[in-house]
Structure formats: structure tokens, C-alpha cells
Amino acid sequence: MAEATATATKTIKFIITRQDTPDSAPYKEEFEIPYRANMNVISGLMEIQRNPTTAEGKGTAPVCWESNCLEEVCGACSMVINGKPRQACSALIDQLEQPVRLEPMRTFPVVRDLVINRERMFNALKRVKAWIPIDGTYDLGPGPRLAESKRQWAYELSKCMTCGVCMEACPNVNDRNSFIGPQAISQVRLFNVHPTGEMNKEERLDALMEDGGIEGCGNSQNCVRSCPKGIPLTTSIAAINKDTTKHLFKKWLGM
Amino acid sequence: MKGNSYYWRKLHSLLGVIPLGGFILVHALTNYQAFERGPEGFANGVHFINSLPIVPVLEIFGIYLPILFHGIYGLYMAYQSNLNSGQYTYSRNWAFTLQRITGVLTFIFVFWHVYQTRFQVYIGSVTHEELGSTMHQIATNPAFFVMYVVGVLAAVFHFSNGLWAFLISWGITISPRAQKVSSYICMVVFVLVSALFILSLVAFTGDEFKETASAALAWTNIG
């Protein structure tokens, strides 16, 4: 009878790496929750939140995570799921190997459980001036138009949601290395192709030609394989390599 | 590391191809004379290099200093990487990991190889003309032979894969297609240059290299 019940109620097993404070040691906890059709990792975590009891039946604090859009455009719910960084909202339980292993993306400072601080990426965007400066004291009128042929690939680059997956997958983004990471370099390419943004392109290239700039790329190309939005990150890096090299020689020769 | 790492990395990348990549090719072709033309061909190759003008300057600024900078800064770069091929098993990520492993192997191998050959000439225990028989002694020792094959394969892989990365880091190959084509070309370079070195090593095991010292002396007398 007990066996019959066990087979009738399907369950999902989670092994979650938890951490209570930014400085405390991580530990693992297992959870077993009832299966429902069309679950994703977020709905699994919500189930644990409703009934925060481990697989051994011990009461525990609910698991913390971040999420907003639930449709893979905000980047907030990035975590390492079964060994690969990705968004929890688009990680469907039916497509995942069990037990489902959840870990925070340790490239970033862990705030609590699966919550990480992605501030370094926003600082990187500030550093490379990833915006179009149009503020002034009078109306500058409409800017120049962007060619359709460029618009098409620029749109792909604009899909970046600063989720941090490329940073997590990159072997050169770590605390021994000052590498800025693939995301900001691709954004430099995006803002440098924009006809108004182009007017300040040297400033953005200069920002990548300083300590911890584009030189940190070691061409492992994990970023392009990991990006959930399919952004051609390695093409962006190579294109900015070309632009920085040209800029370097132009500066030296005063061209 | 003090200063702007952008310039250090660019210098590191440049030195790996010019002059060090060029040196590897010249070295492979010179050695291959041993396979194609025997002891006399090899002695001719050595003689040709030593007949170049300002050889000590070429050696110091074209080989020793670039290798030291490329090797020491490369060790620092390897230290700065979190190798993660176990988690991300893509071939390019394996090449990234191997680039660092072969870099360290090559650096060690180069020191040992220079000690066994060029250093012995410096201290006067071997002459340039006797290098063929020195190599014969090394290549006929099975353990040394295996270590030389490993060292040579590591060095040539590091050069070929480094050439692929050089083309990206300087902004020459940009599209995925260009990078794919250049990876095939670099693979062909790896196979060809490795073959040159390994065939030379095999040639050095031949008995005709035992007596190169006297053969070379005879050649000098004729010359």
C-alpha cells in the first residue's frame, strides 16, 4: 500500500546550496516537493517557501531567491542549475535532470542563499559609459539615422539583460583577475554603432584599454555558449579588439 | 603587476608570435635538415644560423628576453584563470585550459632543453658542430625521447593555439566563420610543425649522428 502511494504521488527533489549571511559558510539542504505539471524552478522554490521543510522533515528558513519578470528578460533569477548558470524562470522541471541542484553564481558576492549582488556589472556599464549622451541646454534636433543593416545586429546586442551568466561562465572573471567581462564589452559595441553614441566612441574604447579592460579576455568562448539571449559576445569582443587596436595605433601615431 | 595591463597583455600576445612564433618555425626547419639531409644537413643549418650577423644580439633580444617575459607574464596569466573545462566541456574552453597547461610545460621544457644544448656550448663542453651528437645522446635515451616529444607537442600546440587567439586579440578574425577557418589553419600548422620536430627527433636517434663531431670537423676542414 505504501509503495502504491509512493508511485502515485510524483515528487521533485532539490539539492540547494544555502548561505545565511554574506560571510557565513555555505551548506546544502535537500527538499522534496510534490510534482505539478509545467513547473519551473521558480514555482518549485515557491512551493518550498510555502512549506519550508527539508526532505528529512526538519523545519528550516525558506530559501531566498530573486526574480521579477518570469519570462527571461530581466536577468534577476540567474543561478547555477545542475552545474550551468541560467535563469530559474525558464528552467522547466520537466526538462531537468533530478535531483535538481541549485547554487548561487559565486562569481558575484552571495547575499543570501541564491541571491547575489550583480553590482559589478552595473559599475562596468558606468565605467564604459554605456549610454547615449544627449543632454544639453538646447534642442539638438533628431540625430542621424542608423542603417538598417547595422540595426539588425545591434538589436541582438540590445537584448542583454545584465543577468551575469556570461560572467559566471568566463574563466577569467574571478577575484584574481580584474577582467571587466564579456557583457560590458558587447555593450560598448552596441553604443559605438549607434550614430549618436558613435560621437563618443573613443571614450568607451579608452575605458576598455585600461587595467581590467578588454585584454582580460582569454578566448575560452564560454560566454557565447552560455548567453541565454544568444548574443554574439565573442564577435563583439573581437570587433572591439579591432577597434581598440586601431585606436591604439591612431593615438600613438597621432592620426 | 604594475602599469596598465592592457599594454602588458598586448606585448605578451605580440611577442608570442613575433619573434617567438617565428623562432619556433626556424628551429623546426633547421632541425628537419637532420631528417632530410642527415648529419651534414643539420650541421649546415647550425652553421647558417651561427653565420648570421650580430648573433648574440639576435639571441638576447629575439629569443631570451621575449621568452622570459612571455613565460613569466604567462605564468601570471595562468594564475589569474579559473580553469573550468570540467563544468563547460566545450572544445574552445578545453583549448583555453590546454593553452595554460602547455604554456607551463613549454616554459619548463625550454629551460631544460636550453640547459642540455645551448648552455653546454656556452660553458664550452660542446661545440656547435657537436650538437648533432648531443641530440643523438638525448634522443636515444627512451625517457628523454618521450619527454622531448611531450615538450615539443606542448610548445607547438601553445604556438598554434596562441596564433588563433592572437588573430582575435588583435582584431583580425572577427566573425565566427573567420575564427572557425583560422582554427582549421592553426590545426594544420600544429600538425605540420609537430611532424617536423618529431621526424627530426627520430632522425637524431640514427647511428649516423653518433659521430657527427668528427664528421662536422671534416666538413669544417673542407670548408
CSV table of C-alpha atoms in Angstrom, one decimal:
chain,number,residue,atom,x,y,z
A,1,MET,CA,0.0,0.0,0.0
A,2,ALA,CA,2.8,2.4,1.0
A,3,GLU,CA,4.6,1.5,-2.2
A,4,ALA,CA,1.5,2.2,-4.3
A,5,THR,CA,1.2,5.7,-2.7
A,6,ALA,CA,4.8,6.5,-3.3
A,7,THR,CA,4.5,5.7,-7.0
A,8,ALA,CA,1.2,7.6,-7.3
A,9,THR,CA,2.5,10.9,-5.9
A,10,LYS,CA,5.4,12.0,-8.0
A,11,THR,CA,7.9,14.3,-6.2
A,12,ILE,CA,10.7,16.5,-7.2
A,13,LYS,CA,14.0,16.6,-5.3
A,14,PHE,CA,16.0,19.7,-4.9
A,15,ILE,CA,19.5,20.0,-3.5
A,16,ILE,CA,20.0,23.7,-2.7
A,17,THR,CA,23.3,25.3,-1.7
A,18,ARG,CA,22.4,27.8,1.0
A,19,GLN,CA,24.2,30.6,2.8
A,20,ASP,CA,22.7,32.6,5.7
A,21,THR,CA,24.8,35.7,5.5
A,22,PRO,CA,27.3,37.1,3.0
A,23,ASP,CA,30.2,35.9,5.2
A,24,SER,CA,28.9,32.6,6.6
A,25,ALA,CA,29.9,29.2,5.2
A,26,PRO,CA,27.6,27.6,2.6
A,27,TYR,CA,25.8,24.4,3.3
A,28,LYS,CA,23.5,22.1,1.4
A,29,GLU,CA,19.9,21.2,2.1
A,30,GLU,CA,17.6,18.8,0.3
A,31,PHE,CA,13.9,19.4,-0.3
A,32,GLU,CA,11.3,17.1,-1.8
A,33,ILE,CA,8.1,18.7,-3.1
A,34,PRO,CA,5.0,17.4,-4.9
A,35,TYR,CA,5.1,17.4,-8.7
A,36,ARG,CA,2.7,19.5,-10.7
A,37,ALA,CA,2.5,19.8,-14.5
A,38,ASN,CA,4.5,22.6,-16.2
A,39,MET,CA,6.6,23.6,-13.1
A,40,ASN,CA,9.7,25.7,-13.4
A,41,VAL,CA,12.5,26.2,-10.8
A,42,ILE,CA,10.8,29.3,-9.5
A,43,SER,CA,7.5,27.5,-8.8
A,44,GLY,CA,9.5,24.8,-7.1
A,45,LEU,CA,11.1,27.5,-4.9
A,46,MET,CA,7.7,29.0,-4.2
A,47,GLU,CA,6.5,25.5,-3.0
A,48,ILE,CA,9.4,25.4,-0.6
A,49,GLN,CA,8.6,28.9,0.6
A,50,ARG,CA,5.0,27.7,1.4
A,51,ASN,CA,6.3,24.7,3.3
A,52,PRO,CA,9.9,25.2,4.4
A,53,THR,CA,10.6,21.7,5.5
A,54,THR,CA,13.7,19.7,4.3
A,55,ALA,CA,13.5,16.2,2.8
A,56,GLU,CA,14.2,14.8,6.3
A,57,GLY,CA,11.2,16.6,7.6
A,58,LYS,CA,13.1,19.3,9.5
A,59,GLY,CA,11.8,22.8,9.6
A,60,THR,CA,14.1,25.4,8.1
A,61,ALA,CA,14.1,29.0,6.9
A,62,PRO,CA,12.5,29.5,3.5
A,63,VAL,CA,15.1,29.6,0.6
A,64,CYS,CA,15.8,33.1,-0.6
A,65,TRP,CA,16.0,33.9,-4.3
A,66,GLU,CA,15.4,36.9,-6.6
A,67,SER,CA,13.0,37.0,-9.6
A,68,ASN,CA,11.0,39.6,-11.4
A,69,CYS,CA,9.7,39.2,-14.9
A,70,LEU,CA,9.4,35.4,-15.0
A,71,GLU,CA,9.9,35.4,-18.8
A,72,GLU,CA,13.7,35.5,-19.2
A,73,VAL,CA,14.1,39.2,-19.9
A,74,CYS,CA,15.1,40.8,-16.6
A,75,GLY,CA,18.0,38.6,-15.6
A,76,ALA,CA,17.3,38.7,-11.9
A,77,CYS,CA,16.7,34.9,-11.3
A,78,SER,CA,20.1,33.8,-12.7
A,79,MET,CA,21.6,30.9,-10.7
A,80,VAL,CA,23.6,27.7,-11.3
A,81,ILE,CA,21.1,25.0,-12.1
A,82,ASN,CA,22.6,21.4,-12.5
A,83,GLY,CA,26.0,22.9,-13.0
A,84,LYS,CA,25.2,25.6,-15.6
A,85,PRO,CA,24.3,29.2,-15.0
A,86,ARG,CA,20.9,30.1,-16.4
A,87,GLN,CA,17.6,31.7,-15.5
A,88,ALA,CA,15.4,29.8,-13.0
A,89,CYS,CA,12.2,31.1,-14.6
A,90,SER,CA,13.0,29.4,-18.0
A,91,ALA,CA,14.4,26.2,-16.4
A,92,LEU,CA,11.5,23.8,-16.8
A,93,ILE,CA,11.3,21.0,-14.3
A,94,ASP,CA,10.2,18.5,-17.0
A,95,GLN,CA,13.4,19.2,-18.9
A,96,LEU,CA,15.8,19.0,-15.9
A,97,GLU,CA,17.7,16.0,-14.5
A,98,GLN,CA,16.8,15.0,-11.0
A,99,PRO,CA,17.7,15.8,-8.3
A,100,VAL,CA,17.7,19.5,-9.3
A,101,ARG,CA,20.9,21.1,-7.9
A,102,LEU,CA,20.6,24.9,-7.3
A,103,GLU,CA,23.6,27.0,-6.4
A,104,PRO,CA,24.2,30.8,-6.4
A,105,MET,CA,26.5,32.2,-9.1
A,106,ARG,CA,29.6,32.5,-6.9
A,107,THR,CA,31.4,34.9,-9.3
A,108,PHE,CA,29.3,37.5,-7.6
A,109,PRO,CA,29.1,38.2,-3.9
A,110,VAL,CA,26.4,36.0,-2.3
A,111,VAL,CA,23.9,38.0,-0.3
A,112,ARG,CA,21.9,35.1,1.0
A,113,ASP,CA,21.1,31.6,-0.4
A,114,LEU,CA,20.6,32.1,-4.1
A,115,VAL,CA,20.5,35.9,-4.0
A,116,ILE,CA,23.7,37.5,-5.5
A,117,ASN,CA,24.9,41.1,-5.9
A,118,ARG,CA,25.4,41.9,-9.5
A,119,GLU,CA,26.6,45.5,-8.8
A,120,ARG,CA,29.9,44.9,-10.6
A,121,MET,CA,28.1,44.6,-13.9
A,122,PHE,CA,26.3,47.9,-13.4
A,123,ASN,CA,29.6,49.6,-12.4
A,124,ALA,CA,31.1,48.2,-15.5
A,125,LEU,CA,28.4,49.8,-17.6
A,126,LYS,CA,29.1,53.1,-15.9
A,127,ARG,CA,32.8,52.7,-16.5
A,128,VAL,CA,32.4,52.2,-20.2
A,129,LYS,CA,29.8,55.0,-20.4
A,130,ALA,CA,27.1,52.6,-21.9
A,131,TRP,CA,24.6,55.3,-22.7
A,132,ILE,CA,23.9,57.9,-25.4
A,133,PRO,CA,24.8,61.4,-24.1
A,134,ILE,CA,22.0,63.7,-25.5
A,135,ASP,CA,21.6,66.1,-22.5
A,136,GLY,CA,22.3,69.8,-23.4
A,137,THR,CA,21.0,73.3,-23.0
A,138,TYR,CA,19.0,73.4,-26.2
A,139,ASP,CA,17.2,71.0,-28.5
A,140,LEU,CA,19.8,69.3,-30.7
A,141,GLY,CA,17.2,68.1,-33.1
A,142,PRO,CA,16.9,64.5,-34.4
A,143,GLY,CA,20.1,62.5,-34.5
A,144,PRO,CA,21.5,60.7,-37.6
A,145,ARG,CA,19.7,57.5,-38.7
A,146,LEU,CA,21.1,54.1,-38.0
A,147,ALA,CA,21.5,51.9,-41.2
A,148,GLU,CA,19.1,49.0,-41.3
A,149,SER,CA,21.9,46.6,-41.9
A,150,LYS,CA,23.6,47.7,-38.6
A,151,ARG,CA,20.3,48.0,-36.8
A,152,GLN,CA,19.7,44.3,-37.3
A,153,TRP,CA,22.7,43.1,-35.4
A,154,ALA,CA,22.7,46.0,-32.9
A,155,TYR,CA,19.2,44.8,-31.9
A,156,GLU,CA,20.7,41.4,-30.9
A,157,LEU,CA,23.2,43.1,-28.7
A,158,SER,CA,20.5,45.2,-27.1
A,159,LYS,CA,18.9,42.0,-25.7
A,160,CYS,CA,21.5,41.9,-22.9
A,161,MET,CA,19.7,41.8,-19.6
A,162,THR,CA,22.8,42.1,-17.4
A,163,CYS,CA,22.0,38.6,-16.0
A,164,GLY,CA,25.6,37.7,-15.3
A,165,VAL,CA,25.6,34.2,-16.9
A,166,CYS,CA,28.5,35.1,-19.2
A,167,MET,CA,30.4,36.4,-16.2
A,168,GLU,CA,29.8,33.2,-14.3
A,169,ALA,CA,30.9,31.0,-17.3
A,170,CYS,CA,34.0,33.1,-18.0
A,171,PRO,CA,37.2,31.5,-16.5
A,172,ASN,CA,38.8,34.9,-16.4
A,173,VAL,CA,36.2,36.7,-14.3
A,174,ASN,CA,37.3,36.0,-10.8
A,175,ASP,CA,38.8,37.7,-7.8
A,176,ARG,CA,42.4,37.2,-9.0
A,177,ASN,CA,41.6,38.9,-12.3
A,178,SER,CA,40.4,42.4,-13.0
A,179,PHE,CA,38.7,41.5,-16.3
A,180,ILE,CA,35.6,43.6,-16.9
A,181,GLY,CA,33.8,40.6,-18.5
A,182,PRO,CA,32.0,40.0,-21.8
A,183,GLN,CA,28.8,41.9,-21.1
A,184,ALA,CA,30.2,45.4,-20.9
A,185,ILE,CA,32.4,44.9,-24.0
A,186,SER,CA,29.4,43.9,-26.0
A,187,GLN,CA,27.5,47.0,-24.8
A,188,VAL,CA,30.4,49.2,-25.9
A,189,ARG,CA,29.9,47.7,-29.4
A,190,LEU,CA,26.2,48.5,-29.2
A,191,PHE,CA,26.6,52.1,-28.1
A,192,ASN,CA,29.5,52.6,-30.5
A,193,VAL,CA,27.4,51.6,-33.5
A,194,HIS,CA,24.6,54.0,-32.6
A,195,PRO,CA,25.0,57.1,-34.8
A,196,THR,CA,24.8,59.5,-31.8
A,197,GLY,CA,26.7,57.2,-29.4
A,198,GLU,CA,29.4,56.9,-32.0
A,199,MET,CA,30.3,60.6,-31.4
A,200,ASN,CA,31.9,59.5,-28.1
A,201,LYS,CA,33.2,56.1,-29.2
A,202,GLU,CA,36.8,56.9,-28.2
A,203,GLU,CA,35.8,57.4,-24.6
A,204,ARG,CA,34.3,54.0,-24.4
A,205,LEU,CA,37.4,52.4,-26.1
A,206,ASP,CA,39.7,54.2,-23.8
A,207,ALA,CA,37.8,52.7,-20.8
A,208,LEU,CA,38.5,49.2,-22.2
A,209,MET,CA,42.2,50.0,-22.7
A,210,GLU,CA,42.9,50.4,-19.0
A,211,ASP,CA,43.7,47.8,-16.3
A,212,GLY,CA,40.9,45.2,-16.3
A,213,GLY,CA,39.7,46.2,-19.7
A,214,ILE,CA,39.2,44.1,-22.8
A,215,GLU,CA,42.7,42.5,-22.5
A,216,GLY,CA,41.5,40.1,-19.8
A,217,CYS,CA,39.6,38.0,-22.4
A,218,GLY,CA,41.4,34.7,-22.9
A,219,ASN,CA,39.1,33.4,-25.7
A,220,SER,CA,37.6,30.5,-23.9
A,221,GLN,CA,34.4,31.5,-25.7
A,222,ASN,CA,32.3,30.1,-22.8
A,223,CYS,CA,30.3,33.3,-22.8
A,224,VAL,CA,28.8,32.9,-26.3
A,225,ARG,CA,27.9,29.3,-25.5
A,226,SER,CA,26.2,30.3,-22.2
A,227,CYS,CA,24.3,33.5,-23.1
A,228,PRO,CA,20.6,32.8,-22.7
A,229,LYS,CA,19.8,35.5,-25.3
A,230,GLY,CA,22.1,34.1,-27.9
A,231,ILE,CA,24.1,37.4,-28.0
A,232,PRO,CA,27.2,37.0,-30.3
A,233,LEU,CA,29.5,38.0,-27.4
A,234,THR,CA,32.7,36.7,-28.9
A,235,THR,CA,32.0,38.6,-32.2
A,236,SER,CA,31.6,41.7,-30.1
A,237,ILE,CA,34.8,41.1,-28.2
A,238,ALA,CA,36.7,40.5,-31.5
A,239,ALA,CA,35.2,43.6,-33.1
A,240,ILE,CA,36.1,45.8,-30.1
A,241,ASN,CA,39.6,44.2,-30.2
A,242,LYS,CA,39.9,45.5,-33.7
A,243,ASP,CA,38.6,49.0,-32.7
A,244,THR,CA,40.9,49.2,-29.7
A,245,THR,CA,43.9,48.1,-31.7
A,246,LYS,CA,43.2,50.7,-34.4
A,247,HIS,CA,42.6,53.3,-31.6
A,248,LEU,CA,45.9,52.4,-30.0
A,249,PHE,CA,47.9,52.9,-33.2
A,250,LYS,CA,46.0,56.1,-34.1
A,251,LYS,CA,46.8,57.5,-30.6
A,252,TRP,CA,50.5,56.6,-30.8
A,253,LEU,CA,50.9,57.9,-34.4
A,254,GLY,CA,48.6,60.9,-33.8
A,255,MET,CA,46.5,60.0,-36.8
B,1,MET,CA,51.7,43.8,-12.0
B,2,LYS,CA,52.3,47.5,-12.1
B,3,GLY,CA,51.2,49.6,-15.0
B,4,ASN,CA,48.4,49.2,-17.5
B,5,SER,CA,47.7,45.5,-18.0
B,6,TYR,CA,46.3,46.3,-21.4
B,7,TYR,CA,49.8,47.1,-22.7
B,8,TRP,CA,51.4,44.2,-20.9
B,9,ARG,CA,48.9,41.7,-22.4
B,10,LYS,CA,49.2,43.2,-25.9
B,11,LEU,CA,53.0,42.9,-25.6
B,12,HIS,CA,52.6,39.3,-24.4
B,13,SER,CA,50.4,38.4,-27.3
B,14,LEU,CA,52.7,40.1,-29.9
B,15,LEU,CA,55.9,38.5,-28.5
B,16,GLY,CA,54.3,35.1,-28.7
B,17,VAL,CA,54.1,35.4,-32.5
B,18,ILE,CA,56.9,37.8,-33.3
B,19,PRO,CA,59.6,36.8,-32.6
B,20,LEU,CA,58.8,33.6,-30.7
B,21,GLY,CA,56.5,32.0,-33.3
B,22,GLY,CA,59.0,32.8,-36.0
B,23,PHE,CA,61.7,31.3,-33.9
B,24,ILE,CA,59.8,28.0,-33.5
B,25,LEU,CA,59.3,27.8,-37.3
B,26,VAL,CA,63.0,28.5,-38.0
B,27,HIS,CA,64.0,26.0,-35.3
B,28,ALA,CA,61.7,23.3,-36.7
B,29,LEU,CA,63.0,23.8,-40.3
B,30,THR,CA,66.6,23.7,-39.1
B,31,ASN,CA,66.1,20.5,-37.1
B,32,TYR,CA,64.3,19.0,-40.1
B,33,GLN,CA,67.5,19.2,-42.0
B,34,ALA,CA,68.6,16.3,-39.8
B,35,PHE,CA,65.8,14.2,-41.2
B,36,GLU,CA,66.0,15.4,-44.8
B,37,ARG,CA,69.8,15.7,-45.3
B,38,GLY,CA,71.3,13.8,-42.4
B,39,PRO,CA,74.1,15.0,-40.1
B,40,GLU,CA,75.7,17.2,-42.7
B,41,GLY,CA,72.4,19.0,-43.5
B,42,PHE,CA,71.9,19.6,-39.7
B,43,ALA,CA,75.5,20.9,-39.3
B,44,ASN,CA,74.9,23.2,-42.3
B,45,GLY,CA,71.7,24.5,-40.6
B,46,VAL,CA,73.5,25.2,-37.4
B,47,HIS,CA,76.4,26.8,-39.3
B,48,PHE,CA,74.0,29.0,-41.2
B,49,ILE,CA,72.4,30.3,-38.0
B,50,ASN,CA,75.8,31.0,-36.5
B,51,SER,CA,76.9,32.8,-39.6
B,52,LEU,CA,74.2,35.4,-39.2
B,53,PRO,CA,75.5,38.8,-38.2
B,54,ILE,CA,75.1,40.0,-34.6
B,55,VAL,CA,74.1,36.5,-33.4
B,56,PRO,CA,74.4,37.4,-29.6
B,57,VAL,CA,72.1,40.4,-30.1
B,58,LEU,CA,69.6,38.3,-32.0
B,59,GLU,CA,69.7,35.6,-29.3
B,60,ILE,CA,69.2,38.1,-26.4
B,61,PHE,CA,66.6,40.4,-27.9
B,62,GLY,CA,65.0,37.9,-30.3
B,63,ILE,CA,64.8,34.8,-28.1
B,64,TYR,CA,65.9,35.1,-24.4
B,65,LEU,CA,64.2,38.3,-23.3
B,66,PRO,CA,61.0,37.6,-25.2
B,67,ILE,CA,60.8,34.0,-23.8
B,68,LEU,CA,61.4,35.3,-20.3
B,69,PHE,CA,58.8,38.0,-20.5
B,70,HIS,CA,56.3,35.8,-22.3
B,71,GLY,CA,56.9,32.9,-19.9
B,72,ILE,CA,56.8,34.8,-16.6
B,73,TYR,CA,53.9,37.0,-17.6
B,74,GLY,CA,52.2,33.9,-18.9
B,75,LEU,CA,52.5,32.1,-15.6
B,76,TYR,CA,50.8,35.1,-14.0
B,77,MET,CA,48.0,34.9,-16.6
B,78,ALA,CA,47.6,31.2,-15.9
B,79,TYR,CA,47.4,32.0,-12.2
B,80,GLN,CA,44.6,34.5,-13.0
B,81,SER,CA,42.4,32.0,-14.7
B,82,ASN,CA,39.8,29.7,-13.1
B,83,LEU,CA,40.1,26.6,-15.3
B,84,ASN,CA,36.5,25.3,-15.7
B,85,SER,CA,36.7,22.7,-18.5
B,86,GLY,CA,35.1,20.2,-16.2
B,87,GLN,CA,31.9,22.3,-16.0
B,88,TYR,CA,32.0,23.8,-19.5
B,89,THR,CA,33.3,21.0,-21.7
B,90,TYR,CA,33.3,22.9,-25.0
B,91,SER,CA,36.3,22.4,-27.3
B,92,ARG,CA,37.3,26.0,-27.2
B,93,ASN,CA,37.3,26.0,-23.4
B,94,TRP,CA,39.5,22.9,-23.5
B,95,ALA,CA,41.8,24.8,-25.8
B,96,PHE,CA,41.8,27.6,-23.2
B,97,THR,CA,42.8,25.2,-20.4
B,98,LEU,CA,45.4,23.4,-22.6
B,99,GLN,CA,46.9,26.8,-23.6
B,100,ARG,CA,47.7,27.4,-19.9
B,101,ILE,CA,48.9,23.8,-19.2
B,102,THR,CA,51.1,23.6,-22.4
B,103,GLY,CA,52.4,27.1,-21.6
B,104,VAL,CA,53.7,26.0,-18.2
B,105,LEU,CA,55.1,22.7,-19.7
B,106,THR,CA,56.8,24.6,-22.5
B,107,PHE,CA,58.4,27.0,-20.1
B,108,ILE,CA,59.9,24.2,-18.1
B,109,PHE,CA,60.9,22.2,-21.2
B,110,VAL,CA,62.6,25.3,-22.8
B,111,PHE,CA,64.8,25.8,-19.7
B,112,TRP,CA,65.8,22.1,-19.6
B,113,HIS,CA,66.4,21.9,-23.4
B,114,VAL,CA,68.5,25.1,-23.4
B,115,TYR,CA,70.5,23.7,-20.5
B,116,GLN,CA,71.2,20.5,-22.4
B,117,THR,CA,72.2,22.2,-25.6
B,118,ARG,CA,72.9,25.9,-25.9
B,119,PHE,CA,74.1,26.2,-22.3
B,120,GLN,CA,76.6,23.3,-22.8
B,121,VAL,CA,78.0,25.3,-25.8
B,122,TYR,CA,78.3,28.4,-23.6
B,123,ILE,CA,80.3,26.6,-20.9
B,124,GLY,CA,82.5,25.0,-23.6
B,125,SER,CA,81.7,21.4,-23.0
B,126,VAL,CA,80.2,21.0,-26.6
B,127,THR,CA,80.9,22.9,-29.8
B,128,HIS,CA,78.2,24.0,-32.2
B,129,GLU,CA,79.5,21.2,-34.6
B,130,GLU,CA,78.9,18.6,-32.0
B,131,LEU,CA,75.3,19.4,-31.3
B,132,GLY,CA,74.1,16.6,-33.6
B,133,SER,CA,75.8,14.0,-31.4
B,134,THR,CA,74.5,15.8,-28.3
B,135,MET,CA,71.0,15.4,-29.7
B,136,HIS,CA,71.8,11.8,-30.6
B,137,GLN,CA,72.6,11.1,-27.0
B,138,ILE,CA,69.4,12.7,-25.8
B,139,ALA,CA,67.1,11.1,-28.4
B,140,THR,CA,68.5,7.6,-27.8
B,141,ASN,CA,67.6,7.8,-24.1
B,142,PRO,CA,64.0,6.5,-24.1
B,143,ALA,CA,62.9,8.6,-21.2
B,144,PHE,CA,64.4,11.8,-22.7
B,145,PHE,CA,62.9,10.9,-26.1
B,146,VAL,CA,59.4,10.8,-24.6
B,147,MET,CA,59.9,14.0,-22.6
B,148,TYR,CA,61.2,15.7,-25.8
B,149,VAL,CA,58.1,14.5,-27.7
B,150,VAL,CA,55.8,15.8,-24.9
B,151,GLY,CA,57.8,19.1,-24.7
B,152,VAL,CA,57.7,19.6,-28.5
B,153,LEU,CA,54.0,18.8,-28.7
B,154,ALA,CA,53.2,21.2,-25.9
B,155,ALA,CA,55.3,24.0,-27.4
B,156,VAL,CA,53.8,23.6,-30.9
B,157,PHE,CA,50.2,23.4,-29.5
B,158,HIS,CA,50.8,26.5,-27.5
B,159,PHE,CA,52.1,28.3,-30.6
B,160,SER,CA,49.3,27.1,-32.9
B,161,ASN,CA,46.5,27.8,-30.5
B,162,GLY,CA,48.2,31.1,-29.5
B,163,LEU,CA,48.3,32.1,-33.1
B,164,TRP,CA,44.5,31.5,-33.3
B,165,ALA,CA,44.0,33.7,-30.2
B,166,PHE,CA,46.4,36.3,-31.5
B,167,LEU,CA,44.3,36.8,-34.6
B,168,ILE,CA,41.3,37.5,-32.3
B,169,SER,CA,43.1,39.6,-29.7
B,170,TRP,CA,44.4,42.0,-32.4
B,171,GLY,CA,41.0,42.1,-34.1
B,172,ILE,CA,42.0,40.3,-37.4
B,173,THR,CA,39.5,37.4,-37.2
B,174,ILE,CA,36.1,38.7,-36.1
B,175,SER,CA,33.2,36.7,-37.3
B,176,PRO,CA,32.5,33.2,-36.0
B,177,ARG,CA,33.2,31.9,-39.6
B,178,ALA,CA,36.6,33.7,-39.7
B,179,GLN,CA,37.5,32.2,-36.3
B,180,LYS,CA,36.5,28.8,-37.4
B,181,VAL,CA,38.5,28.9,-40.6
B,182,SER,CA,41.6,30.2,-38.7
B,183,SER,CA,41.2,27.4,-36.2
B,184,TYR,CA,41.4,24.9,-39.0
B,185,ILE,CA,44.5,26.7,-40.4
B,186,CYS,CA,46.1,26.7,-36.9
B,187,MET,CA,45.3,23.0,-36.5
B,188,VAL,CA,47.2,22.3,-39.8
B,189,VAL,CA,50.1,24.4,-38.5
B,190,PHE,CA,50.1,22.3,-35.3
B,191,VAL,CA,50.2,19.0,-37.3
B,192,LEU,CA,52.9,20.2,-39.8
B,193,VAL,CA,55.3,21.8,-37.3
B,194,SER,CA,54.9,18.9,-34.8
B,195,ALA,CA,55.7,16.5,-37.6
B,196,LEU,CA,58.9,18.5,-38.5
B,197,PHE,CA,60.1,18.3,-34.8
B,198,ILE,CA,59.2,14.7,-34.3
B,199,LEU,CA,60.7,13.5,-37.5
B,200,SER,CA,63.9,15.4,-36.6
B,201,LEU,CA,63.9,13.7,-33.2
B,202,VAL,CA,63.5,10.3,-34.9
B,203,ALA,CA,66.4,11.2,-37.2
B,204,PHE,CA,68.6,12.1,-34.3
B,205,THR,CA,68.3,8.5,-33.0
B,206,GLY,CA,70.1,7.3,-36.1
B,207,ASP,CA,73.6,5.9,-35.8
B,208,GLU,CA,75.0,8.4,-38.3
B,209,PHE,CA,74.6,11.1,-35.7
B,210,LYS,CA,76.9,9.3,-33.2
B,211,GLU,CA,80.0,10.5,-34.9
B,212,THR,CA,78.8,14.0,-36.0
B,213,ALA,CA,81.6,15.5,-34.1
B,214,SER,CA,84.2,14.1,-36.4
B,215,ALA,CA,82.0,14.4,-39.5
B,216,ALA,CA,81.5,18.1,-38.7
B,217,LEU,CA,85.2,18.6,-38.1
B,218,ALA,CA,85.9,17.0,-41.5
B,219,TRP,CA,83.3,19.4,-43.0
B,220,THR,CA,84.9,22.4,-41.4
B,221,ASN,CA,88.3,21.3,-42.8
B,222,ILE,CA,86.8,21.1,-46.3
B,223,GLY,CA,85.0,24.4,-45.8
